[in-house]
Amino acid sequence: MPPSEENPSPPEPTPSIPIHLQTPFLYQNRHTGQPSSAPLTIRQLCRILCPPSAAASTAATNSHGAANAAITPQTLLLGFDPATNQYDPAGWKMAVSIPILREACGMLWFYEDRNYGSADNNEGNNNDVTKGPVTARNLAELMAGGNCS
């Protein structure tokens, strides 16, 4: 039944454990169905899920790349809170349902190139150009270099 005023869509679940870059997660092996023997942190999962380039992202979406990937956006993850020694009571979730990982998986990022068309990069000029799309990893590298906003 579609959402309506009488039947609103359920709100997006909020994480029941604190999520930060060092939060550990177990993942379900896609081939065996078994949980991983060692957890991965959100930082590690972001690196795995964020393609290094648009070409790598395209390759990962074809039937051969996706079949060989150990962790995909649809991989089930189980959070663990080391402070309380408890697993996330919300249970297993797809990687894309965790907000920071959903952003890492995103492909369509655009940015303003502040260095375009101006040798002295005056703030008052209108020479900034929107560029993209780029991967989240490429965007992070551009932002670290100070070339975009």
Coordinates of C-alpha atoms in Angstrom, one line a residue:
M1 CA 0.0 0.0 0.0
P2 CA 1.5 3.4 -0.9
P3 CA 2.2 6.0 1.8
S4 CA -0.7 8.3 2.6
E5 CA -1.8 10.5 5.5
E6 CA -3.5 7.5 7.1
N7 CA -0.6 5.2 6.3
P8 CA 2.6 7.3 6.4
S9 CA 5.9 5.7 5.2
P10 CA 8.0 4.5 8.1
P11 CA 10.7 7.0 9.2
E12 CA 14.3 6.1 8.4
P13 CA 15.7 4.0 11.2
T14 CA 18.1 5.8 13.5
P15 CA 21.2 4.0 14.5
S16 CA 21.0 2.4 17.9
I17 CA 24.8 2.5 18.3
P18 CA 26.9 5.6 17.9
I19 CA 28.4 5.7 14.4
H20 CA 31.8 7.2 13.8
L21 CA 34.8 6.4 11.6
Q22 CA 36.1 3.8 14.1
T23 CA 32.8 2.0 14.7
P24 CA 33.3 -1.7 13.9
F25 CA 31.0 -3.8 11.8
L26 CA 30.8 -7.4 10.9
Y27 CA 29.8 -8.2 7.4
Q28 CA 27.9 -11.2 5.9
N29 CA 30.0 -13.1 3.3
R30 CA 27.9 -13.0 0.1
H31 CA 29.1 -16.4 -1.0
T32 CA 28.8 -18.4 2.3
G33 CA 26.3 -16.4 4.2
Q34 CA 28.5 -16.5 7.3
P35 CA 29.5 -13.4 9.3
S36 CA 33.1 -12.2 9.0
S37 CA 35.6 -13.4 11.5
A38 CA 37.0 -9.9 12.0
P39 CA 35.2 -6.6 12.0
L40 CA 35.8 -3.7 9.6
T41 CA 35.5 0.0 10.7
I42 CA 33.4 2.5 9.0
R43 CA 36.6 4.1 7.7
Q44 CA 37.6 0.8 6.1
L45 CA 34.1 0.2 4.7
C46 CA 34.1 3.7 3.2
R47 CA 37.4 3.0 1.4
I48 CA 36.1 -0.4 0.1
L49 CA 32.7 1.0 -1.0
C50 CA 34.0 4.2 -2.5
P51 CA 35.4 3.5 -6.0
P52 CA 38.8 5.1 -6.7
S53 CA 37.5 6.5 -10.0
A54 CA 34.5 6.7 -12.2
A55 CA 36.0 4.0 -14.4
A56 CA 36.3 1.6 -11.5
S57 CA 32.8 2.3 -10.5
T58 CA 31.6 1.4 -14.0
A59 CA 33.6 -1.8 -13.9
A60 CA 32.2 -2.7 -10.5
T61 CA 28.6 -2.4 -11.8
N62 CA 29.1 -4.9 -14.6
S63 CA 28.2 -8.5 -14.0
H64 CA 31.8 -9.7 -13.6
G65 CA 33.0 -6.9 -11.2
A66 CA 29.9 -7.1 -9.0
A67 CA 30.1 -10.9 -8.8
N68 CA 33.7 -10.8 -7.5
A69 CA 33.2 -8.0 -5.0
A70 CA 33.4 -9.2 -1.4
I71 CA 31.5 -6.1 -0.1
T72 CA 28.9 -4.2 -2.1
P73 CA 26.3 -1.6 -1.1
Q74 CA 23.9 -4.5 -0.6
T75 CA 26.2 -6.3 1.8
L76 CA 24.6 -6.9 5.3
L77 CA 26.4 -5.3 8.2
L78 CA 26.1 -5.7 11.9
G79 CA 27.3 -2.9 14.1
F80 CA 29.2 -3.4 17.4
D81 CA 29.6 -0.9 20.2
P82 CA 32.9 -1.6 21.9
A83 CA 32.0 0.7 24.8
T84 CA 29.1 -1.6 25.9
N85 CA 30.4 -4.8 24.2
Q86 CA 27.0 -5.1 22.5
Y87 CA 25.9 -5.7 18.9
D88 CA 23.5 -3.3 17.4
P89 CA 20.0 -4.3 18.6
A90 CA 18.6 -3.1 15.2
G91 CA 20.4 -6.2 13.7
W92 CA 21.8 -6.6 10.3
K93 CA 21.4 -3.7 7.8
M94 CA 22.4 -3.2 4.2
A95 CA 25.5 -1.0 3.8
V96 CA 23.6 1.6 1.9
S97 CA 21.1 2.0 4.8
I98 CA 23.9 3.5 7.0
P99 CA 24.1 7.2 6.2
I100 CA 27.9 7.6 5.9
L101 CA 28.2 4.5 3.8
R102 CA 25.4 5.6 1.5
E103 CA 27.3 8.8 0.8
A104 CA 30.6 6.8 0.2
C105 CA 28.7 4.7 -2.4
G106 CA 27.3 7.8 -4.1
M107 CA 28.6 8.6 -7.6
L108 CA 27.1 11.9 -8.6
W109 CA 29.1 14.6 -6.9
F110 CA 29.7 18.0 -8.5
Y111 CA 32.0 20.8 -7.3
E112 CA 33.0 24.3 -8.2
D113 CA 36.5 24.7 -9.5
R114 CA 37.8 27.9 -7.9
N115 CA 41.0 27.9 -10.0
Y116 CA 39.2 27.9 -13.4
G117 CA 39.9 30.8 -15.7
S118 CA 41.8 33.0 -13.3
A119 CA 45.5 33.0 -12.6
D120 CA 45.1 35.0 -9.4
N121 CA 41.8 33.4 -8.3
N122 CA 40.1 36.7 -7.2
E123 CA 37.1 36.0 -5.0
G124 CA 35.0 38.6 -6.8
N125 CA 35.2 37.0 -10.2
N126 CA 32.6 34.8 -11.7
N127 CA 35.0 32.4 -13.4
D128 CA 34.2 29.4 -11.1
V129 CA 32.9 26.4 -13.1
T130 CA 30.9 23.5 -11.8
K131 CA 32.5 20.2 -12.7
G132 CA 31.7 16.6 -12.2
P133 CA 30.5 14.0 -11.7
V134 CA 33.3 12.6 -9.6
T135 CA 33.4 9.9 -7.0
A136 CA 33.4 10.7 -3.3
R137 CA 37.0 9.7 -3.1
N138 CA 38.0 12.1 -5.9
L139 CA 35.9 14.8 -4.2
A140 CA 37.8 14.3 -1.0
E141 CA 41.1 14.6 -2.8
L142 CA 40.0 17.8 -4.5
M143 CA 38.8 19.3 -1.3
A144 CA 42.1 18.5 0.4
G145 CA 43.8 20.3 -2.4
G146 CA 41.6 23.4 -1.8
N147 CA 40.4 23.5 -5.4
C148 CA 36.7 23.2 -4.8
S149 CA 33.8 24.2 -2.6

